[in-house]
Amino acid sequence: QVQLVESGGGLVQPGGSLRLSCAASRSISSFWRMGWYRQAPGAQRELVAIVTSGGRTNYADSVKGRFTISGDNAKNTVYLQMNSLKPEDTAVYYCNAHIGFDFWGQGTQVTVSS
């Protein structure tokens, strides 16, 4: 069983920044890929960013140039640096780890509001 624990969410003003962390209970290099997804009220969960075990990244068009996903193998942690935040980024953000099947964290709330 894999545990993923997110942290770093909160309330931020438009234009601000947050960094989300996802601590895994095992080596992140053991996963095929890890990523961040988000779900806004009344909406479906959507992909935000992923990073493969080979270091390739992919981003949703809506966050390209603003968000950066990265990993620290020594800390078994994946990060999502979010800059230039907009109100439409408000959502619960979930960490995902994939190794043929998916593991999910409990989610962390990000609210962008003035």
PDB file of N, CA and C in Angstrom:
ATOM      1  N   GLN A   1       0.840  -1.184   0.000  1.00  0.00           N
ATOM      2  CA  GLN A   1       0.000   0.000   0.000  1.00  0.00           C
ATOM      3  C   GLN A   1       0.881   1.241   0.000  1.00  0.00           C
ATOM      4  N   VAL A   2       0.463   2.252  -0.751  1.00  0.00           N
ATOM      5  CA  VAL A   2       1.201   3.502  -0.863  1.00  0.00           C
ATOM      6  C   VAL A   2       0.389   4.607  -0.216  1.00  0.00           C
ATOM      7  N   GLN A   3       1.064   5.421   0.565  1.00  0.00           N
ATOM      8  CA  GLN A   3       0.414   6.590   1.138  1.00  0.00           C
ATOM      9  C   GLN A   3       1.004   7.848   0.529  1.00  0.00           C
ATOM     10  N   LEU A   4       0.129   8.774   0.175  1.00  0.00           N
ATOM     11  CA  LEU A   4       0.522  10.064  -0.364  1.00  0.00           C
ATOM     12  C   LEU A   4      -0.086  11.142   0.521  1.00  0.00           C
ATOM     13  N   VAL A   5       0.742  12.031   1.008  1.00  0.00           N
ATOM     14  CA  VAL A   5       0.269  13.077   1.906  1.00  0.00           C
ATOM     15  C   VAL A   5       0.598  14.437   1.318  1.00  0.00           C
ATOM     16  N   GLU A   6      -0.470  15.176   0.972  1.00  0.00           N
ATOM     17  CA  GLU A   6      -0.287  16.518   0.406  1.00  0.00           C
ATOM     18  C   GLU A   6      -0.235  17.570   1.511  1.00  0.00           C
ATOM     19  N   SER A   7       0.436  18.652   1.209  1.00  0.00           N
ATOM     20  CA  SER A   7       0.465  19.811   2.095  1.00  0.00           C
ATOM     21  C   SER A   7       0.778  21.043   1.267  1.00  0.00           C
ATOM     22  N   GLY A   8       0.561  22.210   1.874  1.00  0.00           N
ATOM     23  CA  GLY A   8       0.938  23.446   1.223  1.00  0.00           C
ATOM     24  C   GLY A   8      -0.213  24.264   0.667  1.00  0.00           C
ATOM     25  N   GLY A   9      -1.427  23.736   0.731  1.00  0.00           N
ATOM     26  CA  GLY A   9      -2.558  24.506   0.241  1.00  0.00           C
ATOM     27  C   GLY A   9      -2.893  25.662   1.167  1.00  0.00           C
ATOM     28  N   GLY A  10      -3.820  26.500   0.717  1.00  0.00           N
ATOM     29  CA  GLY A  10      -4.240  27.617   1.537  1.00  0.00           C
ATOM     30  C   GLY A  10      -4.933  28.679   0.724  1.00  0.00           C
ATOM     31  N   LEU A  11      -5.079  29.846   1.343  1.00  0.00           N
ATOM     32  CA  LEU A  11      -5.712  30.994   0.709  1.00  0.00           C
ATOM     33  C   LEU A  11      -4.631  31.955   0.225  1.00  0.00           C
ATOM     34  N   VAL A  12      -4.741  32.381  -1.008  1.00  0.00           N
ATOM     35  CA  VAL A  12      -3.755  33.289  -1.583  1.00  0.00           C
ATOM     36  C   VAL A  12      -4.473  34.285  -2.478  1.00  0.00           C
ATOM     37  N   GLN A  13      -3.926  35.476  -2.589  1.00  0.00           N
ATOM     38  CA  GLN A  13      -4.520  36.487  -3.451  1.00  0.00           C
ATOM     39  C   GLN A  13      -4.161  36.232  -4.913  1.00  0.00           C
ATOM     40  N   PRO A  14      -4.978  36.703  -5.827  1.00  0.00           N
ATOM     41  CA  PRO A  14      -4.627  36.582  -7.253  1.00  0.00           C
ATOM     42  C   PRO A  14      -3.241  37.161  -7.518  1.00  0.00           C
ATOM     43  N   GLY A  15      -2.481  36.436  -8.335  1.00  0.00           N
ATOM     44  CA  GLY A  15      -1.117  36.840  -8.618  1.00  0.00           C
ATOM     45  C   GLY A  15      -0.093  36.268  -7.663  1.00  0.00           C
ATOM     46  N   GLY A  16      -0.549  35.653  -6.598  1.00  0.00           N
ATOM     47  CA  GLY A  16       0.350  35.089  -5.603  1.00  0.00           C
ATOM     48  C   GLY A  16       0.868  33.714  -5.978  1.00  0.00           C
ATOM     49  N   SER A  17       1.622  33.126  -5.059  1.00  0.00           N
ATOM     50  CA  SER A  17       2.250  31.829  -5.291  1.00  0.00           C
ATOM     51  C   SER A  17       2.009  30.892  -4.112  1.00  0.00           C
ATOM     52  N   LEU A  18       2.013  29.605  -4.427  1.00  0.00           N
ATOM     53  CA  LEU A  18       1.973  28.546  -3.423  1.00  0.00           C
ATOM     54  C   LEU A  18       2.824  27.396  -3.931  1.00  0.00           C
ATOM     55  N   ARG A  19       3.347  26.617  -2.999  1.00  0.00           N
ATOM     56  CA  ARG A  19       4.028  25.389  -3.374  1.00  0.00           C
ATOM     57  C   ARG A  19       3.382  24.222  -2.646  1.00  0.00           C
ATOM     58  N   LEU A  20       2.856  23.292  -3.418  1.00  0.00           N
ATOM     59  CA  LEU A  20       2.270  22.086  -2.859  1.00  0.00           C
ATOM     60  C   LEU A  20       3.331  20.996  -2.775  1.00  0.00           C
ATOM     61  N   SER A  21       3.230  20.188  -1.736  1.00  0.00           N
ATOM     62  CA  SER A  21       4.138  19.052  -1.560  1.00  0.00           C
ATOM     63  C   SER A  21       3.332  17.771  -1.455  1.00  0.00           C
ATOM     64  N   CYS A  22       3.894  16.695  -1.968  1.00  0.00           N
ATOM     65  CA  CYS A  22       3.277  15.376  -1.876  1.00  0.00           C
ATOM     66  C   CYS A  22       4.356  14.411  -1.407  1.00  0.00           C
ATOM     67  N   ALA A  23       4.246  13.986  -0.153  1.00  0.00           N
ATOM     68  CA  ALA A  23       5.212  13.062   0.412  1.00  0.00           C
ATOM     69  C   ALA A  23       4.703  11.635   0.244  1.00  0.00           C
ATOM     70  N   ALA A  24       5.516  10.800  -0.380  1.00  0.00           N
ATOM     71  CA  ALA A  24       5.146   9.406  -0.635  1.00  0.00           C
ATOM     72  C   ALA A  24       5.793   8.486   0.402  1.00  0.00           C
ATOM     73  N   SER A  25       5.128   7.349   0.638  1.00  0.00           N
ATOM     74  CA  SER A  25       5.624   6.403   1.643  1.00  0.00           C
ATOM     75  C   SER A  25       6.662   5.439   1.067  1.00  0.00           C
ATOM     76  N   ARG A  26       6.972   5.633  -0.222  1.00  0.00           N
ATOM     77  CA  ARG A  26       8.024   4.836  -0.834  1.00  0.00           C
ATOM     78  C   ARG A  26       8.728   5.669  -1.894  1.00  0.00           C
ATOM     79  N   SER A  27       9.783   5.147  -2.455  1.00  0.00           N
ATOM     80  CA  SER A  27      10.561   5.897  -3.417  1.00  0.00           C
ATOM     81  C   SER A  27       9.718   6.346  -4.599  1.00  0.00           C
ATOM     82  N   ILE A  28       9.768   7.646  -4.907  1.00  0.00           N
ATOM     83  CA  ILE A  28       8.971   8.151  -6.021  1.00  0.00           C
ATOM     84  C   ILE A  28       9.502   7.662  -7.355  1.00  0.00           C
ATOM     85  N   SER A  29      10.747   7.247  -7.396  1.00  0.00           N
ATOM     86  CA  SER A  29      11.309   6.742  -8.649  1.00  0.00           C
ATOM     87  C   SER A  29      10.752   5.362  -8.996  1.00  0.00           C
ATOM     88  N   SER A  30      10.048   4.742  -8.062  1.00  0.00           N
ATOM     89  CA  SER A  30       9.455   3.428  -8.328  1.00  0.00           C
ATOM     90  C   SER A  30       8.157   3.534  -9.117  1.00  0.00           C
ATOM     91  N   PHE A  31       7.606   4.743  -9.208  1.00  0.00           N
ATOM     92  CA  PHE A  31       6.349   4.926  -9.923  1.00  0.00           C
ATOM     93  C   PHE A  31       6.608   5.220 -11.398  1.00  0.00           C
ATOM     94  N   TRP A  32       5.681   4.821 -12.234  1.00  0.00           N
ATOM     95  CA  TRP A  32       5.801   5.130 -13.662  1.00  0.00           C
ATOM     96  C   TRP A  32       5.706   6.640 -13.862  1.00  0.00           C
ATOM     97  N   ARG A  33       4.789   7.237 -13.130  1.00  0.00           N
ATOM     98  CA  ARG A  33       4.645   8.685 -13.180  1.00  0.00           C
ATOM     99  C   ARG A  33       3.942   9.155 -11.918  1.00  0.00           C
ATOM    100  N   MET A  34       4.142  10.431 -11.617  1.00  0.00           N
ATOM    101  CA  MET A  34       3.420  11.072 -10.527  1.00  0.00           C
ATOM    102  C   MET A  34       2.859  12.379 -11.042  1.00  0.00           C
ATOM    103  N   GLY A  35       1.805  12.830 -10.407  1.00  0.00           N
ATOM    104  CA  GLY A  35       1.196  14.050 -10.921  1.00  0.00           C
ATOM    105  C   GLY A  35       0.278  14.724  -9.932  1.00  0.00           C
ATOM    106  N   TRP A  36      -0.209  15.858 -10.370  1.00  0.00           N
ATOM    107  CA  TRP A  36      -1.179  16.638  -9.627  1.00  0.00           C
ATOM    108  C   TRP A  36      -2.439  16.787 -10.466  1.00  0.00           C
ATOM    109  N   TYR A  37      -3.569  16.600  -9.817  1.00  0.00           N
ATOM    110  CA  TYR A  37      -4.867  16.806 -10.416  1.00  0.00           C
ATOM    111  C   TYR A  37      -5.632  17.784  -9.520  1.00  0.00           C
ATOM    112  N   ARG A  38      -6.680  18.360 -10.059  1.00  0.00           N
ATOM    113  CA  ARG A  38      -7.498  19.254  -9.249  1.00  0.00           C
ATOM    114  C   ARG A  38      -8.971  19.078  -9.582  1.00  0.00           C
ATOM    115  N   GLN A  39      -9.781  19.416  -8.599  1.00  0.00           N
ATOM    116  CA  GLN A  39     -11.222  19.327  -8.786  1.00  0.00           C
ATOM    117  C   GLN A  39     -11.879  20.531  -8.145  1.00  0.00           C
ATOM    118  N   ALA A  40     -12.513  21.330  -8.976  1.00  0.00           N
ATOM    119  CA  ALA A  40     -13.265  22.490  -8.511  1.00  0.00           C
ATOM    120  C   ALA A  40     -14.697  22.063  -8.201  1.00  0.00           C
ATOM    121  N   PRO A  41     -15.408  22.822  -7.374  1.00  0.00           N
ATOM    122  CA  PRO A  41     -16.792  22.470  -7.046  1.00  0.00           C
ATOM    123  C   PRO A  41     -17.640  22.318  -8.305  1.00  0.00           C
ATOM    124  N   GLY A  42     -18.350  21.213  -8.400  1.00  0.00           N
ATOM    125  CA  GLY A  42     -19.239  20.982  -9.520  1.00  0.00           C
ATOM    126  C   GLY A  42     -18.554  20.568 -10.807  1.00  0.00           C
ATOM    127  N   ALA A  43     -17.234  20.379 -10.751  1.00  0.00           N
ATOM    128  CA  ALA A  43     -16.480  20.031 -11.952  1.00  0.00           C
ATOM    129  C   ALA A  43     -15.828  18.662 -11.792  1.00  0.00           C
ATOM    130  N   GLN A  44     -15.397  18.109 -12.916  1.00  0.00           N
ATOM    131  CA  GLN A  44     -14.690  16.840 -12.877  1.00  0.00           C
ATOM    132  C   GLN A  44     -13.226  17.067 -12.491  1.00  0.00           C
ATOM    133  N   ARG A  45     -12.620  16.026 -11.972  1.00  0.00           N
ATOM    134  CA  ARG A  45     -11.200  16.096 -11.653  1.00  0.00           C
ATOM    135  C   ARG A  45     -10.428  16.209 -12.963  1.00  0.00           C
ATOM    136  N   GLU A  46      -9.430  17.088 -12.995  1.00  0.00           N
ATOM    137  CA  GLU A  46      -8.664  17.300 -14.211  1.00  0.00           C
ATOM    138  C   GLU A  46      -7.166  17.256 -13.923  1.00  0.00           C
ATOM    139  N   LEU A  47      -6.445  16.872 -14.960  1.00  0.00           N
ATOM    140  CA  LEU A  47      -4.995  16.833 -14.860  1.00  0.00           C
ATOM    141  C   LEU A  47      -4.437  18.245 -14.786  1.00  0.00           C
ATOM    142  N   VAL A  48      -3.465  18.444 -13.903  1.00  0.00           N
ATOM    143  CA  VAL A  48      -2.747  19.716 -13.834  1.00  0.00           C
ATOM    144  C   VAL A  48      -1.338  19.537 -14.398  1.00  0.00           C
ATOM    145  N   ALA A  49      -0.608  18.557 -13.857  1.00  0.00           N
ATOM    146  CA  ALA A  49       0.770  18.340 -14.296  1.00  0.00           C
ATOM    147  C   ALA A  49       1.201  16.937 -13.910  1.00  0.00           C
ATOM    148  N   ILE A  50       2.041  16.346 -14.742  1.00  0.00           N
ATOM    149  CA  ILE A  50       2.600  15.043 -14.426  1.00  0.00           C
ATOM    150  C   ILE A  50       4.101  15.050 -14.707  1.00  0.00           C
ATOM    151  N   VAL A  51       4.811  14.147 -14.027  1.00  0.00           N
ATOM    152  CA  VAL A  51       6.221  13.929 -14.290  1.00  0.00           C
ATOM    153  C   VAL A  51       6.444  12.427 -14.324  1.00  0.00           C
ATOM    154  N   THR A  52       7.149  11.958 -15.346  1.00  0.00           N
ATOM    155  CA  THR A  52       7.407  10.532 -15.476  1.00  0.00           C
ATOM    156  C   THR A  52       8.661  10.144 -14.711  1.00  0.00           C
ATOM    157  N   SER A  53       8.880   8.850 -14.572  1.00  0.00           N
ATOM    158  CA  SER A  53      10.086   8.384 -13.894  1.00  0.00           C
ATOM    159  C   SER A  53      11.337   8.793 -14.646  1.00  0.00           C
ATOM    160  N   GLY A  54      11.181   9.063 -15.948  1.00  0.00           N
ATOM    161  CA  GLY A  54      12.308   9.523 -16.746  1.00  0.00           C
ATOM    162  C   GLY A  54      12.502  11.020 -16.724  1.00  0.00           C
ATOM    163  N   GLY A  55      11.631  11.719 -15.991  1.00  0.00           N
ATOM    164  CA  GLY A  55      11.790  13.159 -15.850  1.00  0.00           C
ATOM    165  C   GLY A  55      11.023  13.998 -16.854  1.00  0.00           C
ATOM    166  N   ARG A  56      10.249  13.353 -17.717  1.00  0.00           N
ATOM    167  CA  ARG A  56       9.448  14.127 -18.667  1.00  0.00           C
ATOM    168  C   ARG A  56       8.239  14.728 -17.959  1.00  0.00           C
ATOM    169  N   THR A  57       7.877  15.921 -18.356  1.00  0.00           N
ATOM    170  CA  THR A  57       6.750  16.603 -17.730  1.00  0.00           C
ATOM    171  C   THR A  57       5.689  16.952 -18.761  1.00  0.00           C
ATOM    172  N   ASN A  58       4.469  17.105 -18.268  1.00  0.00           N
ATOM    173  CA  ASN A  58       3.367  17.520 -19.122  1.00  0.00           C
ATOM    174  C   ASN A  58       2.428  18.364 -18.272  1.00  0.00           C
ATOM    175  N   TYR A  59       1.881  19.414 -18.881  1.00  0.00           N
ATOM    176  CA  TYR A  59       1.035  20.351 -18.147  1.00  0.00           C
ATOM    177  C   TYR A  59      -0.269  20.596 -18.892  1.00  0.00           C
ATOM    178  N   ALA A  60      -1.293  20.884 -18.132  1.00  0.00           N
ATOM    179  CA  ALA A  60      -2.532  21.365 -18.723  1.00  0.00           C
ATOM    180  C   ALA A  60      -2.256  22.716 -19.356  1.00  0.00           C
ATOM    181  N   ASP A  61      -2.923  22.997 -20.467  1.00  0.00           N
ATOM    182  CA  ASP A  61      -2.709  24.271 -21.159  1.00  0.00           C
ATOM    183  C   ASP A  61      -2.972  25.457 -20.234  1.00  0.00           C
ATOM    184  N   SER A  62      -3.923  25.305 -19.339  1.00  0.00           N
ATOM    185  CA  SER A  62      -4.326  26.416 -18.481  1.00  0.00           C
ATOM    186  C   SER A  62      -3.261  26.803 -17.462  1.00  0.00           C
ATOM    187  N   VAL A  63      -2.271  25.935 -17.235  1.00  0.00           N
ATOM    188  CA  VAL A  63      -1.256  26.246 -16.222  1.00  0.00           C
ATOM    189  C   VAL A  63       0.150  26.360 -16.804  1.00  0.00           C
ATOM    190  N   LYS A  64       0.299  26.097 -18.087  1.00  0.00           N
ATOM    191  CA  LYS A  64       1.623  26.180 -18.709  1.00  0.00           C
ATOM    192  C   LYS A  64       2.224  27.568 -18.521  1.00  0.00           C
ATOM    193  N   GLY A  65       3.488  27.576 -18.129  1.00  0.00           N
ATOM    194  CA  GLY A  65       4.178  28.834 -17.908  1.00  0.00           C
ATOM    195  C   GLY A  65       3.976  29.406 -16.517  1.00  0.00           C
ATOM    196  N   ARG A  66       3.050  28.840 -15.755  1.00  0.00           N
ATOM    197  CA  ARG A  66       2.783  29.328 -14.399  1.00  0.00           C
ATOM    198  C   ARG A  66       3.112  28.288 -13.330  1.00  0.00           C
ATOM    199  N   PHE A  67       2.873  27.020 -13.640  1.00  0.00           N
ATOM    200  CA  PHE A  67       3.089  25.945 -12.676  1.00  0.00           C
ATOM    201  C   PHE A  67       4.298  25.110 -13.096  1.00  0.00           C
ATOM    202  N   THR A  68       4.994  24.576 -12.095  1.00  0.00           N
ATOM    203  CA  THR A  68       6.136  23.701 -12.353  1.00  0.00           C
ATOM    204  C   THR A  68       6.078  22.504 -11.416  1.00  0.00           C
ATOM    205  N   ILE A  69       6.158  21.316 -11.996  1.00  0.00           N
ATOM    206  CA  ILE A  69       6.192  20.087 -11.202  1.00  0.00           C
ATOM    207  C   ILE A  69       7.636  19.609 -11.111  1.00  0.00           C
ATOM    208  N   SER A  70       8.008  19.120  -9.927  1.00  0.00           N
ATOM    209  CA  SER A  70       9.361  18.618  -9.739  1.00  0.00           C
ATOM    210  C   SER A  70       9.349  17.565  -8.643  1.00  0.00           C
ATOM    211  N   GLY A  71      10.431  16.813  -8.573  1.00  0.00           N
ATOM    212  CA  GLY A  71      10.523  15.765  -7.564  1.00  0.00           C
ATOM    213  C   GLY A  71      11.866  15.760  -6.875  1.00  0.00           C
ATOM    214  N   ASP A  72      11.860  15.310  -5.630  1.00  0.00           N
ATOM    215  CA  ASP A  72      13.087  15.158  -4.850  1.00  0.00           C
ATOM    216  C   ASP A  72      13.147  13.699  -4.405  1.00  0.00           C
ATOM    217  N   ASN A  73      13.983  12.927  -5.087  1.00  0.00           N
ATOM    218  CA  ASN A  73      14.067  11.494  -4.783  1.00  0.00           C
ATOM    219  C   ASN A  73      14.545  11.236  -3.355  1.00  0.00           C
ATOM    220  N   ALA A  74      15.420  12.081  -2.859  1.00  0.00           N
ATOM    221  CA  ALA A  74      15.956  11.877  -1.506  1.00  0.00           C
ATOM    222  C   ALA A  74      14.874  12.035  -0.441  1.00  0.00           C
ATOM    223  N   LYS A  75      13.873  12.870  -0.745  1.00  0.00           N
ATOM    224  CA  LYS A  75      12.798  13.116   0.217  1.00  0.00           C
ATOM    225  C   LYS A  75      11.515  12.385  -0.144  1.00  0.00           C
ATOM    226  N   ASN A  76      11.541  11.624  -1.245  1.00  0.00           N
ATOM    227  CA  ASN A  76      10.328  10.925  -1.709  1.00  0.00           C
ATOM    228  C   ASN A  76       9.151  11.900  -1.817  1.00  0.00           C
ATOM    229  N   THR A  77       9.424  13.054  -2.374  1.00  0.00           N
ATOM    230  CA  THR A  77       8.431  14.123  -2.412  1.00  0.00           C
ATOM    231  C   THR A  77       8.357  14.727  -3.806  1.00  0.00           C
ATOM    232  N   VAL A  78       7.131  14.997  -4.234  1.00  0.00           N
ATOM    233  CA  VAL A  78       6.870  15.703  -5.488  1.00  0.00           C
ATOM    234  C   VAL A  78       6.257  17.053  -5.139  1.00  0.00           C
ATOM    235  N   TYR A  79       6.662  18.066  -5.870  1.00  0.00           N
ATOM    236  CA  TYR A  79       6.206  19.427  -5.607  1.00  0.00           C
ATOM    237  C   TYR A  79       5.432  19.983  -6.803  1.00  0.00           C
ATOM    238  N   LEU A  80       4.588  20.930  -6.518  1.00  0.00           N
ATOM    239  CA  LEU A  80       3.940  21.714  -7.550  1.00  0.00           C
ATOM    240  C   LEU A  80       4.085  23.179  -7.163  1.00  0.00           C
ATOM    241  N   GLN A  81       4.959  23.868  -7.866  1.00  0.00           N
ATOM    242  CA  GLN A  81       5.133  25.303  -7.650  1.00  0.00           C
ATOM    243  C   GLN A  81       4.118  26.037  -8.512  1.00  0.00           C
ATOM    244  N   MET A  82       3.287  26.831  -7.871  1.00  0.00           N
ATOM    245  CA  MET A  82       2.221  27.534  -8.573  1.00  0.00           C
ATOM    246  C   MET A  82       2.443  29.032  -8.442  1.00  0.00           C
ATOM    247  N   ASN A  83       2.671  29.687  -9.559  1.00  0.00           N
ATOM    248  CA  ASN A  83       2.878  31.134  -9.593  1.00  0.00           C
ATOM    249  C   ASN A  83       1.758  31.805 -10.377  1.00  0.00           C
ATOM    250  N   SER A  84       1.648  33.096 -10.210  1.00  0.00           N
ATOM    251  CA  SER A  84       0.640  33.886 -10.925  1.00  0.00           C
ATOM    252  C   SER A  84      -0.739  33.255 -10.811  1.00  0.00           C
ATOM    253  N   LEU A  85      -1.102  32.918  -9.608  1.00  0.00           N
ATOM    254  CA  LEU A  85      -2.359  32.210  -9.393  1.00  0.00           C
ATOM    255  C   LEU A  85      -3.567  33.070  -9.756  1.00  0.00           C
ATOM    256  N   LYS A  86      -4.588  32.401 -10.271  1.00  0.00           N
ATOM    257  CA  LYS A  86      -5.819  33.051 -10.703  1.00  0.00           C
ATOM    258  C   LYS A  86      -6.995  32.466  -9.909  1.00  0.00           C
ATOM    259  N   PRO A  87      -8.088  33.207  -9.815  1.00  0.00           N
ATOM    260  CA  PRO A  87      -9.256  32.659  -9.115  1.00  0.00           C
ATOM    261  C   PRO A  87      -9.716  31.322  -9.675  1.00  0.00           C
ATOM    262  N   GLU A  88      -9.556  31.137 -10.979  1.00  0.00           N
ATOM    263  CA  GLU A  88      -9.981  29.870 -11.586  1.00  0.00           C
ATOM    264  C   GLU A  88      -9.078  28.694 -11.232  1.00  0.00           C
ATOM    265  N   ASP A  89      -7.977  28.945 -10.527  1.00  0.00           N
ATOM    266  CA  ASP A  89      -7.145  27.854 -10.022  1.00  0.00           C
ATOM    267  C   ASP A  89      -7.681  27.293  -8.709  1.00  0.00           C
ATOM    268  N   THR A  90      -8.698  27.927  -8.161  1.00  0.00           N
ATOM    269  CA  THR A  90      -9.298  27.455  -6.919  1.00  0.00           C
ATOM    270  C   THR A  90      -9.864  26.053  -7.091  1.00  0.00           C
ATOM    271  N   ALA A  91      -9.421  25.138  -6.240  1.00  0.00           N
ATOM    272  CA  ALA A  91      -9.838  23.740  -6.332  1.00  0.00           C
ATOM    273  C   ALA A  91      -9.194  22.955  -5.198  1.00  0.00           C
ATOM    274  N   VAL A  92      -9.629  21.726  -5.062  1.00  0.00           N
ATOM    275  CA  VAL A  92      -8.893  20.769  -4.225  1.00  0.00           C
ATOM    276  C   VAL A  92      -7.859  20.094  -5.122  1.00  0.00           C
ATOM    277  N   TYR A  93      -6.620  20.108  -4.701  1.00  0.00           N
ATOM    278  CA  TYR A  93      -5.527  19.540  -5.482  1.00  0.00           C
ATOM    279  C   TYR A  93      -5.138  18.189  -4.897  1.00  0.00           C
ATOM    280  N   TYR A  94      -5.061  17.193  -5.789  1.00  0.00           N
ATOM    281  CA  TYR A  94      -4.766  15.830  -5.386  1.00  0.00           C
ATOM    282  C   TYR A  94      -3.447  15.354  -5.999  1.00  0.00           C
ATOM    283  N   CYS A  95      -2.670  14.684  -5.194  1.00  0.00           N
ATOM    284  CA  CYS A  95      -1.461  14.034  -5.671  1.00  0.00           C
ATOM    285  C   CYS A  95      -1.813  12.633  -6.168  1.00  0.00           C
ATOM    286  N   ASN A  96      -1.180  12.238  -7.245  1.00  0.00           N
ATOM    287  CA  ASN A  96      -1.426  10.923  -7.844  1.00  0.00           C
ATOM    288  C   ASN A  96      -0.107  10.228  -8.115  1.00  0.00           C
ATOM    289  N   ALA A  97      -0.080   8.927  -7.864  1.00  0.00           N
ATOM    290  CA  ALA A  97       1.066   8.090  -8.232  1.00  0.00           C
ATOM    291  C   ALA A  97       0.543   6.907  -9.034  1.00  0.00           C
ATOM    292  N   HIS A  98       1.190   6.632 -10.156  1.00  0.00           N
ATOM    293  CA  HIS A  98       0.699   5.590 -11.066  1.00  0.00           C
ATOM    294  C   HIS A  98       1.768   4.532 -11.288  1.00  0.00           C
ATOM    295  N   ILE A  99       1.356   3.256 -11.077  1.00  0.00           N
ATOM    296  CA  ILE A  99       2.251   2.141 -11.354  1.00  0.00           C
ATOM    297  C   ILE A  99       1.397   0.983 -11.847  1.00  0.00           C
ATOM    298  N   GLY A 100       0.706   1.263 -12.934  1.00  0.00           N
ATOM    299  CA  GLY A 100      -0.247   0.292 -13.470  1.00  0.00           C
ATOM    300  C   GLY A 100      -1.639   0.535 -12.910  1.00  0.00           C
ATOM    301  N   PHE A 101      -1.702   0.989 -11.731  1.00  0.00           N
ATOM    302  CA  PHE A 101      -2.935   1.468 -11.110  1.00  0.00           C
ATOM    303  C   PHE A 101      -2.586   2.723 -10.318  1.00  0.00           C
ATOM    304  N   ASP A 102      -3.637   3.382  -9.830  1.00  0.00           N
ATOM    305  CA  ASP A 102      -3.443   4.709  -9.251  1.00  0.00           C
ATOM    306  C   ASP A 102      -3.561   4.711  -7.737  1.00  0.00           C
ATOM    307  N   PHE A 103      -2.719   5.536  -7.141  1.00  0.00           N
ATOM    308  CA  PHE A 103      -2.835   5.881  -5.732  1.00  0.00           C
ATOM    309  C   PHE A 103      -3.112   7.379  -5.643  1.00  0.00           C
ATOM    310  N   TRP A 104      -3.935   7.764  -4.656  1.00  0.00           N
ATOM    311  CA  TRP A 104      -4.324   9.166  -4.509  1.00  0.00           C
ATOM    312  C   TRP A 104      -4.091   9.636  -3.084  1.00  0.00           C
ATOM    313  N   GLY A 105      -3.742  10.911  -2.969  1.00  0.00           N
ATOM    314  CA  GLY A 105      -3.702  11.537  -1.668  1.00  0.00           C
ATOM    315  C   GLY A 105      -5.083  12.011  -1.264  1.00  0.00           C
ATOM    316  N   GLN A 106      -5.160  12.631  -0.088  1.00  0.00           N
ATOM    317  CA  GLN A 106      -6.458  13.058   0.446  1.00  0.00           C
ATOM    318  C   GLN A 106      -6.891  14.414  -0.095  1.00  0.00           C
ATOM    319  N   GLY A 107      -5.970  15.132  -0.713  1.00  0.00           N
ATOM    320  CA  GLY A 107      -6.288  16.428  -1.291  1.00  0.00           C
ATOM    321  C   GLY A 107      -5.954  17.587  -0.372  1.00  0.00           C
ATOM    322  N   THR A 108      -5.644  18.718  -0.982  1.00  0.00           N
ATOM    323  CA  THR A 108      -5.381  19.942  -0.235  1.00  0.00           C
ATOM    324  C   THR A 108      -6.082  21.094  -0.947  1.00  0.00           C
ATOM    325  N   GLN A 109      -6.749  21.929  -0.176  1.00  0.00           N
ATOM    326  CA  GLN A 109      -7.544  23.011  -0.751  1.00  0.00           C
ATOM    327  C   GLN A 109      -6.664  24.200  -1.114  1.00  0.00           C
ATOM    328  N   VAL A 110      -6.855  24.693  -2.323  1.00  0.00           N
ATOM    329  CA  VAL A 110      -6.217  25.932  -2.773  1.00  0.00           C
ATOM    330  C   VAL A 110      -7.331  26.911  -3.132  1.00  0.00           C
ATOM    331  N   THR A 111      -7.321  28.058  -2.497  1.00  0.00           N
ATOM    332  CA  THR A 111      -8.306  29.097  -2.762  1.00  0.00           C
ATOM    333  C   THR A 111      -7.590  30.370  -3.168  1.00  0.00           C
ATOM    334  N   VAL A 112      -7.937  30.873  -4.344  1.00  0.00           N
ATOM    335  CA  VAL A 112      -7.344  32.104  -4.859  1.00  0.00           C
ATOM    336  C   VAL A 112      -8.434  33.170  -4.866  1.00  0.00           C
ATOM    337  N   SER A 113      -8.296  34.128  -3.987  1.00  0.00           N
ATOM    338  CA  SER A 113      -9.347  35.133  -3.831  1.00  0.00           C
ATOM    339  C   SER A 113      -8.764  36.380  -3.176  1.00  0.00           C
ATOM    340  N   SER A 114      -9.333  37.514  -3.553  1.00  0.00           N
ATOM    341  CA  SER A 114      -8.932  38.766  -2.915  1.00  0.00           C
ATOM    342  C   SER A 114      -9.860  39.102  -1.752  1.00  0.00           C
TER     343      SER A 114
END
